[in-house]
Amino acid sequence: MKKLNYYLTIGFLGLVLLSTVGLYLPQYRGAEQTLFLEIHKDGQLHQKIPLSTAANQEIKVTDEMGHYNLIEIKAGQARVKQADCPNQVCVNAGWLSKPNQITFCAPNKLKIKLTGQGNNLDATSY
Amino acid sequence: MKTKRILLIALFISLAAILSIVERSIIIPQAHPGVKLGLANVITLLSIIMLGYKDAFLVVLLRCVLATLIGGNPVSFLFSITGGLFSTLVMVLLWRTFNQHISIVNISIIGAICHNLGQLFVASWLAHELLLYSLLPILMISAVITGYAVGVVTKRVYKSLQARQVKVYS
């Protein structure tokens, strides 16, 4: 019992180490694949766009209440450029360019997500 | 005696509400969105130590309501109340179980980790998206860092309150 704080500190250091590994691990996965941009609104798929071939464009998603998110596609990357939500978490998330990257706007219930097709790790390891 | 206790509770609630409002205007450069300092946790910890668990829950609950009324929205209320109550529950259990053996800094770090876990749970539930748990590593690292900072501040404040003969009412 006396060494509780000692063990806890070691536990926290281990957690940080594990998280650092977890932070850099996904970046080594599947660099070359066709990326799709999925826009979900209110939990349903709103639009799916092949990102690598899409032209530079801006998509505005507006709901019945008049709240909007402006999504920008440029050079194979996507981001939320503008939103009228109070906390701006989705805007601050910046550019998404890798598969399985995601950003979520809770007030407007809008979610954008990059998905890869085909060449996953399981397929290439053979 | 009772008046002093009520005064202390009122003081803690107003301090915590102000801290969580001030915190919104503190932007940490280059930090991941969603990473916050968690300054209001200083007050939560102090009220667990000085007032006991019942009033600690009261302080957290009223702090969330007040901060939402002054400058928030329903979504931010949902995030702060889930994270706040979950982390308070864990910290209360730890404090009551290992009263003499666990340091304030360690309780604060565990509280910060639980706060982030609770918020991530709400976010993934709102978004219907399990992929959101890929944010877990960055949130855990930030929780250990901010939890440590908050714990050190709490320890200092508690020592200084003890030196000024502010009584413990738990």
mmCIF file of C-alpha atoms in Angstrom:
data_model
loop_
_atom_site.group_PDB
_atom_site.id
_atom_site.type_symbol
_atom_site.label_atom_id
_atom_site.label_comp_id
_atom_site.label_asym_id
_atom_site.label_seq_id
_atom_site.Cartn_x
_atom_site.Cartn_y
_atom_site.Cartn_z
ATOM 1 C CA MET A 1 0.000 0.000 0.000
ATOM 2 C CA LYS A 2 2.865 2.358 0.751
ATOM 3 C CA LYS A 3 4.227 2.010 -2.749
ATOM 4 C CA LEU A 4 0.857 2.821 -4.358
ATOM 5 C CA ASN A 5 1.941 6.229 -5.636
ATOM 6 C CA TYR A 6 5.140 4.755 -7.028
ATOM 7 C CA TYR A 7 3.223 2.117 -8.988
ATOM 8 C CA LEU A 8 0.707 4.697 -10.195
ATOM 9 C CA THR A 9 3.472 6.934 -11.550
ATOM 10 C CA ILE A 10 4.968 3.985 -13.410
ATOM 11 C CA GLY A 11 1.489 3.192 -14.735
ATOM 12 C CA PHE A 12 1.052 6.753 -16.050
ATOM 13 C CA LEU A 13 4.455 6.680 -17.749
ATOM 14 C CA GLY A 14 3.521 3.352 -19.338
ATOM 15 C CA LEU A 15 0.216 4.815 -20.530
ATOM 16 C CA VAL A 16 1.992 7.786 -22.124
ATOM 17 C CA LEU A 17 4.506 5.466 -23.819
ATOM 18 C CA LEU A 18 1.722 3.214 -25.121
ATOM 19 C CA SER A 19 -0.238 6.214 -26.391
ATOM 20 C CA THR A 20 2.813 7.602 -28.191
ATOM 21 C CA VAL A 21 3.226 4.275 -29.972
ATOM 22 C CA GLY A 22 -0.501 4.264 -30.778
ATOM 23 C CA LEU A 23 -0.201 7.798 -32.126
ATOM 24 C CA TYR A 24 2.402 6.932 -34.754
ATOM 25 C CA LEU A 25 1.276 3.412 -35.611
ATOM 26 C CA PRO A 26 -1.640 4.212 -37.984
ATOM 27 C CA GLN A 27 0.564 6.404 -40.185
ATOM 28 C CA TYR A 28 2.470 3.426 -41.545
ATOM 29 C CA ARG A 29 -0.640 1.847 -42.937
ATOM 30 C CA GLY A 30 -1.681 1.810 -46.607
ATOM 31 C CA ALA A 31 -0.293 4.943 -48.206
ATOM 32 C CA GLU A 32 -1.362 4.146 -51.780
ATOM 33 C CA GLN A 33 -5.077 3.636 -52.055
ATOM 34 C CA THR A 34 -8.151 5.255 -53.458
ATOM 35 C CA LEU A 35 -9.541 7.631 -50.865
ATOM 36 C CA PHE A 36 -13.207 8.364 -50.485
ATOM 37 C CA LEU A 37 -14.670 11.311 -48.631
ATOM 38 C CA GLU A 38 -17.825 10.395 -46.761
ATOM 39 C CA ILE A 39 -20.098 13.133 -45.466
ATOM 40 C CA HIS A 40 -22.581 11.958 -42.851
ATOM 41 C CA LYS A 41 -25.435 14.206 -41.750
ATOM 42 C CA ASP A 42 -27.665 13.231 -38.778
ATOM 43 C CA GLY A 43 -26.143 9.761 -38.761
ATOM 44 C CA GLN A 44 -26.918 9.046 -42.405
ATOM 45 C CA LEU A 45 -24.622 8.994 -45.426
ATOM 46 C CA HIS A 46 -25.125 12.290 -47.232
ATOM 47 C CA GLN A 47 -22.475 12.144 -49.967
ATOM 48 C CA LYS A 48 -19.549 9.938 -50.969
ATOM 49 C CA ILE A 49 -16.882 11.448 -53.192
ATOM 50 C CA PRO A 50 -13.732 9.798 -54.636
ATOM 51 C CA LEU A 51 -11.190 12.209 -53.230
ATOM 52 C CA SER A 52 -8.157 11.525 -55.427
ATOM 53 C CA THR A 53 -10.014 12.278 -58.652
ATOM 54 C CA ALA A 54 -12.343 14.995 -57.383
ATOM 55 C CA ALA A 55 -11.899 18.533 -58.626
ATOM 56 C CA ASN A 56 -11.251 21.318 -56.154
ATOM 57 C CA GLN A 57 -14.629 22.343 -54.843
ATOM 58 C CA GLU A 58 -16.603 23.544 -51.864
ATOM 59 C CA ILE A 59 -19.682 21.754 -50.571
ATOM 60 C CA LYS A 60 -22.130 23.457 -48.270
ATOM 61 C CA VAL A 61 -24.274 21.227 -46.073
ATOM 62 C CA THR A 62 -27.239 23.090 -44.574
ATOM 63 C CA ASP A 63 -30.011 21.649 -42.396
ATOM 64 C CA GLU A 64 -33.616 22.742 -41.807
ATOM 65 C CA MET A 65 -32.585 25.048 -38.990
ATOM 66 C CA GLY A 66 -30.242 26.986 -41.286
ATOM 67 C CA HIS A 67 -27.046 25.769 -39.614
ATOM 68 C CA TYR A 68 -24.283 25.022 -42.090
ATOM 69 C CA ASN A 69 -20.854 23.478 -42.524
ATOM 70 C CA LEU A 70 -18.723 24.408 -45.537
ATOM 71 C CA ILE A 71 -16.489 21.543 -46.665
ATOM 72 C CA GLU A 72 -13.541 22.253 -48.944
ATOM 73 C CA ILE A 73 -11.800 19.714 -51.193
ATOM 74 C CA LYS A 74 -8.385 20.673 -52.519
ATOM 75 C CA ALA A 75 -5.544 18.566 -53.963
ATOM 76 C CA GLY A 76 -6.773 15.259 -52.559
ATOM 77 C CA GLN A 77 -7.384 16.660 -49.087
ATOM 78 C CA ALA A 78 -10.556 17.709 -47.332
ATOM 79 C CA ARG A 79 -11.436 19.960 -44.427
ATOM 80 C CA VAL A 80 -14.299 21.852 -42.853
ATOM 81 C CA LYS A 81 -13.585 25.393 -43.953
ATOM 82 C CA GLN A 82 -16.403 27.179 -42.163
ATOM 83 C CA ALA A 83 -19.139 26.318 -39.705
ATOM 84 C CA ASP A 84 -21.597 28.254 -37.587
ATOM 85 C CA CYS A 85 -21.227 25.982 -34.571
ATOM 86 C CA PRO A 86 -20.058 27.561 -31.299
ATOM 87 C CA ASN A 87 -16.971 25.527 -30.494
ATOM 88 C CA GLN A 88 -15.418 25.217 -34.006
ATOM 89 C CA VAL A 89 -13.802 21.862 -33.220
ATOM 90 C CA CYS A 90 -14.450 20.645 -36.780
ATOM 91 C CA VAL A 91 -12.784 23.712 -38.321
ATOM 92 C CA ASN A 92 -9.774 23.531 -36.024
ATOM 93 C CA ALA A 93 -9.205 19.873 -36.919
ATOM 94 C CA GLY A 94 -7.681 21.072 -40.192
ATOM 95 C CA TRP A 95 -6.979 19.020 -43.317
ATOM 96 C CA LEU A 96 -7.785 15.320 -43.542
ATOM 97 C CA SER A 97 -5.547 13.411 -45.943
ATOM 98 C CA LYS A 98 -5.142 9.858 -44.611
ATOM 99 C CA PRO A 99 -7.603 6.931 -44.480
ATOM 100 C CA ASN A 100 -9.667 6.622 -41.306
ATOM 101 C CA GLN A 101 -9.172 10.252 -40.368
ATOM 102 C CA ILE A 102 -12.349 11.782 -39.062
ATOM 103 C CA THR A 103 -13.800 14.994 -37.767
ATOM 104 C CA PHE A 104 -17.144 15.516 -36.110
ATOM 105 C CA CYS A 105 -19.277 18.588 -35.520
ATOM 106 C CA ALA A 106 -21.490 17.723 -32.555
ATOM 107 C CA PRO A 107 -23.857 20.756 -32.636
ATOM 108 C CA ASN A 108 -24.714 20.260 -36.336
ATOM 109 C CA LYS A 109 -24.467 16.441 -36.197
ATOM 110 C CA LEU A 110 -22.137 16.422 -39.207
ATOM 111 C CA LYS A 111 -19.328 13.934 -39.621
ATOM 112 C CA ILE A 112 -16.722 13.770 -42.368
ATOM 113 C CA LYS A 113 -14.532 10.761 -42.732
ATOM 114 C CA LEU A 114 -11.922 9.444 -45.158
ATOM 115 C CA THR A 115 -12.195 5.792 -46.125
ATOM 116 C CA GLY A 116 -9.781 3.764 -48.175
ATOM 117 C CA GLN A 117 -10.921 1.171 -50.690
ATOM 118 C CA GLY A 118 -9.185 -2.107 -51.519
ATOM 119 C CA ASN A 119 -5.480 -2.146 -50.658
ATOM 120 C CA ASN A 120 -5.675 -2.522 -46.916
ATOM 121 C CA LEU A 121 -2.941 -3.961 -44.758
ATOM 122 C CA ASP A 122 -4.514 -7.424 -44.850
ATOM 123 C CA ALA A 123 -4.488 -7.483 -48.633
ATOM 124 C CA THR A 124 -0.919 -6.298 -49.124
ATOM 125 C CA SER A 125 0.668 -8.531 -46.520
ATOM 126 C CA TYR A 126 0.250 -11.603 -48.732
ATOM 127 C CA MET B 1 -20.478 26.444 11.544
ATOM 128 C CA LYS B 2 -23.232 25.635 9.078
ATOM 129 C CA THR B 3 -23.151 29.100 7.532
ATOM 130 C CA LYS B 4 -19.420 28.788 6.954
ATOM 131 C CA ARG B 5 -19.954 25.519 5.154
ATOM 132 C CA ILE B 6 -22.672 26.969 2.913
ATOM 133 C CA LEU B 7 -20.401 29.926 2.200
ATOM 134 C CA LEU B 8 -17.574 27.610 1.193
ATOM 135 C CA ILE B 9 -19.871 25.629 -1.135
ATOM 136 C CA ALA B 10 -21.127 28.824 -2.786
ATOM 137 C CA LEU B 11 -17.577 30.108 -3.172
ATOM 138 C CA PHE B 12 -16.441 26.858 -4.768
ATOM 139 C CA ILE B 13 -19.372 26.746 -7.208
ATOM 140 C CA SER B 14 -18.813 30.308 -8.380
ATOM 141 C CA LEU B 15 -15.040 29.804 -8.663
ATOM 142 C CA ALA B 16 -15.492 26.598 -10.657
ATOM 143 C CA ALA B 17 -18.029 28.212 -13.003
ATOM 144 C CA ILE B 18 -15.727 31.177 -13.609
ATOM 145 C CA LEU B 19 -12.739 28.907 -14.195
ATOM 146 C CA SER B 20 -14.593 26.811 -16.765
ATOM 147 C CA ILE B 21 -15.748 29.967 -18.588
ATOM 148 C CA VAL B 22 -12.280 31.533 -18.556
ATOM 149 C CA GLU B 23 -10.844 28.254 -19.797
ATOM 150 C CA ARG B 24 -12.774 28.531 -23.076
ATOM 151 C CA SER B 25 -10.824 31.637 -24.032
ATOM 152 C CA ILE B 26 -7.460 29.983 -23.333
ATOM 153 C CA ILE B 27 -6.327 28.474 -26.613
ATOM 154 C CA ILE B 28 -3.270 26.267 -26.412
ATOM 155 C CA PRO B 29 -1.327 26.782 -29.661
ATOM 156 C CA GLN B 30 -0.841 23.655 -31.791
ATOM 157 C CA ALA B 31 -2.898 21.533 -29.440
ATOM 158 C CA HIS B 32 -5.398 19.057 -30.812
ATOM 159 C CA PRO B 33 -8.990 20.350 -30.829
ATOM 160 C CA GLY B 34 -10.794 19.109 -27.744
ATOM 161 C CA VAL B 35 -7.695 19.254 -25.537
ATOM 162 C CA LYS B 36 -8.359 21.491 -22.545
ATOM 163 C CA LEU B 37 -6.594 22.407 -19.312
ATOM 164 C CA GLY B 38 -9.399 21.329 -16.989
ATOM 165 C CA LEU B 39 -8.881 24.135 -14.489
ATOM 166 C CA ALA B 40 -12.288 23.565 -12.877
ATOM 167 C CA ASN B 41 -10.930 20.225 -11.686
ATOM 168 C CA VAL B 42 -8.898 22.148 -9.076
ATOM 169 C CA ILE B 43 -12.158 23.101 -7.379
ATOM 170 C CA THR B 44 -13.668 19.627 -7.791
ATOM 171 C CA LEU B 45 -10.663 18.082 -6.048
ATOM 172 C CA LEU B 46 -10.653 20.703 -3.294
ATOM 173 C CA SER B 47 -14.351 20.130 -2.597
ATOM 174 C CA ILE B 48 -13.836 16.345 -2.454
ATOM 175 C CA ILE B 49 -11.061 16.862 0.101
ATOM 176 C CA MET B 50 -12.651 19.655 2.128
ATOM 177 C CA LEU B 51 -16.428 19.161 1.827
ATOM 178 C CA GLY B 52 -16.980 15.464 1.303
ATOM 179 C CA TYR B 53 -18.424 13.573 -1.607
ATOM 180 C CA LYS B 54 -22.065 14.734 -1.452
ATOM 181 C CA ASP B 55 -21.232 18.400 -1.758
ATOM 182 C CA ALA B 56 -18.508 17.651 -4.314
ATOM 183 C CA PHE B 57 -21.190 16.250 -6.635
ATOM 184 C CA LEU B 58 -23.346 19.296 -5.926
ATOM 185 C CA VAL B 59 -20.473 21.624 -6.835
ATOM 186 C CA VAL B 60 -19.783 19.786 -10.119
ATOM 187 C CA LEU B 61 -23.462 19.655 -11.101
ATOM 188 C CA LEU B 62 -24.139 23.328 -10.414
ATOM 189 C CA ARG B 63 -20.861 24.376 -12.021
ATOM 190 C CA CYS B 64 -21.879 22.664 -15.288
ATOM 191 C CA VAL B 65 -25.364 24.220 -15.203
ATOM 192 C CA LEU B 66 -24.008 27.712 -14.452
ATOM 193 C CA ALA B 67 -21.275 27.568 -17.096
ATOM 194 C CA THR B 68 -23.828 26.441 -19.692
ATOM 195 C CA LEU B 69 -26.273 29.199 -18.784
ATOM 196 C CA ILE B 70 -23.617 31.910 -18.993
ATOM 197 C CA GLY B 71 -21.962 30.913 -22.225
ATOM 198 C CA GLY B 72 -22.624 27.465 -23.555
ATOM 199 C CA ASN B 73 -24.904 25.274 -25.609
ATOM 200 C CA PRO B 74 -26.747 21.988 -24.913
ATOM 201 C CA VAL B 75 -23.997 19.927 -26.549
ATOM 202 C CA SER B 76 -21.238 21.443 -24.427
ATOM 203 C CA PHE B 77 -23.415 20.820 -21.346
ATOM 204 C CA LEU B 78 -23.750 17.147 -22.253
ATOM 205 C CA PHE B 79 -19.971 16.867 -22.702
ATOM 206 C CA SER B 80 -19.037 18.635 -19.476
ATOM 207 C CA ILE B 81 -21.649 16.937 -17.276
ATOM 208 C CA THR B 82 -20.743 13.387 -18.394
ATOM 209 C CA GLY B 83 -17.007 13.920 -18.118
ATOM 210 C CA GLY B 84 -17.373 15.851 -14.864
ATOM 211 C CA LEU B 85 -19.632 13.393 -13.044
ATOM 212 C CA PHE B 86 -17.663 10.323 -14.182
ATOM 213 C CA SER B 87 -14.312 11.773 -13.117
ATOM 214 C CA THR B 88 -15.772 12.987 -9.796
ATOM 215 C CA LEU B 89 -17.189 9.525 -9.093
ATOM 216 C CA VAL B 90 -13.816 7.854 -9.701
ATOM 217 C CA MET B 91 -11.910 10.467 -7.684
ATOM 218 C CA VAL B 92 -14.350 10.175 -4.748
ATOM 219 C CA LEU B 93 -14.007 6.386 -4.728
ATOM 220 C CA LEU B 94 -10.200 6.640 -4.835
ATOM 221 C CA TRP B 95 -10.100 9.260 -2.079
ATOM 222 C CA ARG B 96 -12.382 7.243 0.196
ATOM 223 C CA THR B 97 -10.620 3.934 -0.432
ATOM 224 C CA PHE B 98 -6.984 5.046 -0.243
ATOM 225 C CA ASN B 99 -7.407 8.092 1.957
ATOM 226 C CA GLN B 100 -3.878 8.238 3.364
ATOM 227 C CA HIS B 101 -1.977 6.461 0.660
ATOM 228 C CA ILE B 102 -2.751 8.232 -2.601
ATOM 229 C CA SER B 103 -1.348 11.649 -3.455
ATOM 230 C CA ILE B 104 -3.458 14.551 -4.711
ATOM 231 C CA VAL B 105 -1.450 14.719 -7.955
ATOM 232 C CA ASN B 106 -2.146 11.064 -8.759
ATOM 233 C CA ILE B 107 -5.866 11.432 -8.054
ATOM 234 C CA SER B 108 -5.939 14.475 -10.326
ATOM 235 C CA ILE B 109 -4.251 12.565 -13.194
ATOM 236 C CA ILE B 110 -6.724 9.678 -12.880
ATOM 237 C CA GLY B 111 -9.585 12.200 -12.758
ATOM 238 C CA ALA B 112 -8.375 13.860 -15.956
ATOM 239 C CA ILE B 113 -8.103 10.472 -17.713
ATOM 240 C CA CYS B 114 -11.665 9.579 -16.653
ATOM 241 C CA HIS B 115 -12.927 13.003 -17.748
ATOM 242 C CA ASN B 116 -11.530 12.470 -21.249
ATOM 243 C CA LEU B 117 -12.872 8.906 -21.392
ATOM 244 C CA GLY B 118 -16.356 10.138 -20.471
ATOM 245 C CA GLN B 119 -16.283 12.863 -23.109
ATOM 246 C CA LEU B 120 -15.010 10.477 -25.767
ATOM 247 C CA PHE B 121 -17.860 8.113 -24.903
ATOM 248 C CA VAL B 122 -20.422 10.899 -25.408
ATOM 249 C CA ALA B 123 -18.764 11.961 -28.680
ATOM 250 C CA SER B 124 -18.755 8.448 -30.131
ATOM 251 C CA TRP B 125 -22.339 7.946 -29.014
ATOM 252 C CA LEU B 126 -23.470 11.203 -30.649
ATOM 253 C CA ALA B 127 -21.578 10.450 -33.857
ATOM 254 C CA HIS B 128 -22.451 6.708 -34.036
ATOM 255 C CA GLU B 129 -18.799 6.235 -34.863
ATOM 256 C CA LEU B 130 -16.355 3.908 -33.137
ATOM 257 C CA LEU B 131 -13.517 5.329 -35.230
ATOM 258 C CA LEU B 132 -13.524 8.333 -32.901
ATOM 259 C CA TYR B 133 -11.667 6.177 -30.368
ATOM 260 C CA SER B 134 -8.568 6.708 -32.525
ATOM 261 C CA LEU B 135 -8.329 10.011 -30.640
ATOM 262 C CA LEU B 136 -7.661 7.992 -27.467
ATOM 263 C CA PRO B 137 -3.814 8.183 -27.534
ATOM 264 C CA ILE B 138 -3.647 11.977 -27.870
ATOM 265 C CA LEU B 139 -6.334 12.434 -25.212
ATOM 266 C CA MET B 140 -4.522 10.122 -22.777
ATOM 267 C CA ILE B 141 -1.210 11.963 -23.210
ATOM 268 C CA SER B 142 -2.883 15.342 -22.719
ATOM 269 C CA ALA B 143 -4.795 13.995 -19.701
ATOM 270 C CA VAL B 144 -1.584 12.933 -17.947
ATOM 271 C CA ILE B 145 0.065 16.314 -18.622
ATOM 272 C CA THR B 146 -2.894 18.537 -17.689
ATOM 273 C CA GLY B 147 -3.833 16.261 -14.777
ATOM 274 C CA TYR B 148 -0.331 16.637 -13.364
ATOM 275 C CA ALA B 149 -0.413 20.436 -13.693
ATOM 276 C CA VAL B 150 -3.868 20.658 -12.098
ATOM 277 C CA GLY B 151 -2.799 18.318 -9.299
ATOM 278 C CA VAL B 152 0.238 20.434 -8.440
ATOM 279 C CA VAL B 153 -1.894 23.585 -8.357
ATOM 280 C CA THR B 154 -4.488 21.855 -6.139
ATOM 281 C CA LYS B 155 -1.829 20.676 -3.705
ATOM 282 C CA ARG B 156 -0.432 24.217 -3.391
ATOM 283 C CA VAL B 157 -3.882 25.746 -2.887
ATOM 284 C CA TYR B 158 -4.784 23.107 -0.284
ATOM 285 C CA LYS B 159 -1.548 23.664 1.656
ATOM 286 C CA SER B 160 -2.089 27.413 1.584
ATOM 287 C CA LEU B 161 -5.685 27.019 2.805
ATOM 288 C CA GLN B 162 -4.443 24.797 5.638
ATOM 289 C CA ALA B 163 -1.832 27.417 6.579
ATOM 290 C CA ARG B 164 -4.634 29.987 6.799
ATOM 291 C CA GLN B 165 -6.607 27.718 9.170
ATOM 292 C CA VAL B 166 -9.503 27.118 6.787
ATOM 293 C CA LYS B 167 -11.160 24.137 8.438
ATOM 294 C CA VAL B 168 -11.973 20.871 6.721
ATOM 295 C CA TYR B 169 -15.693 20.165 6.976
ATOM 296 C CA SER B 170 -15.875 16.629 5.677
#
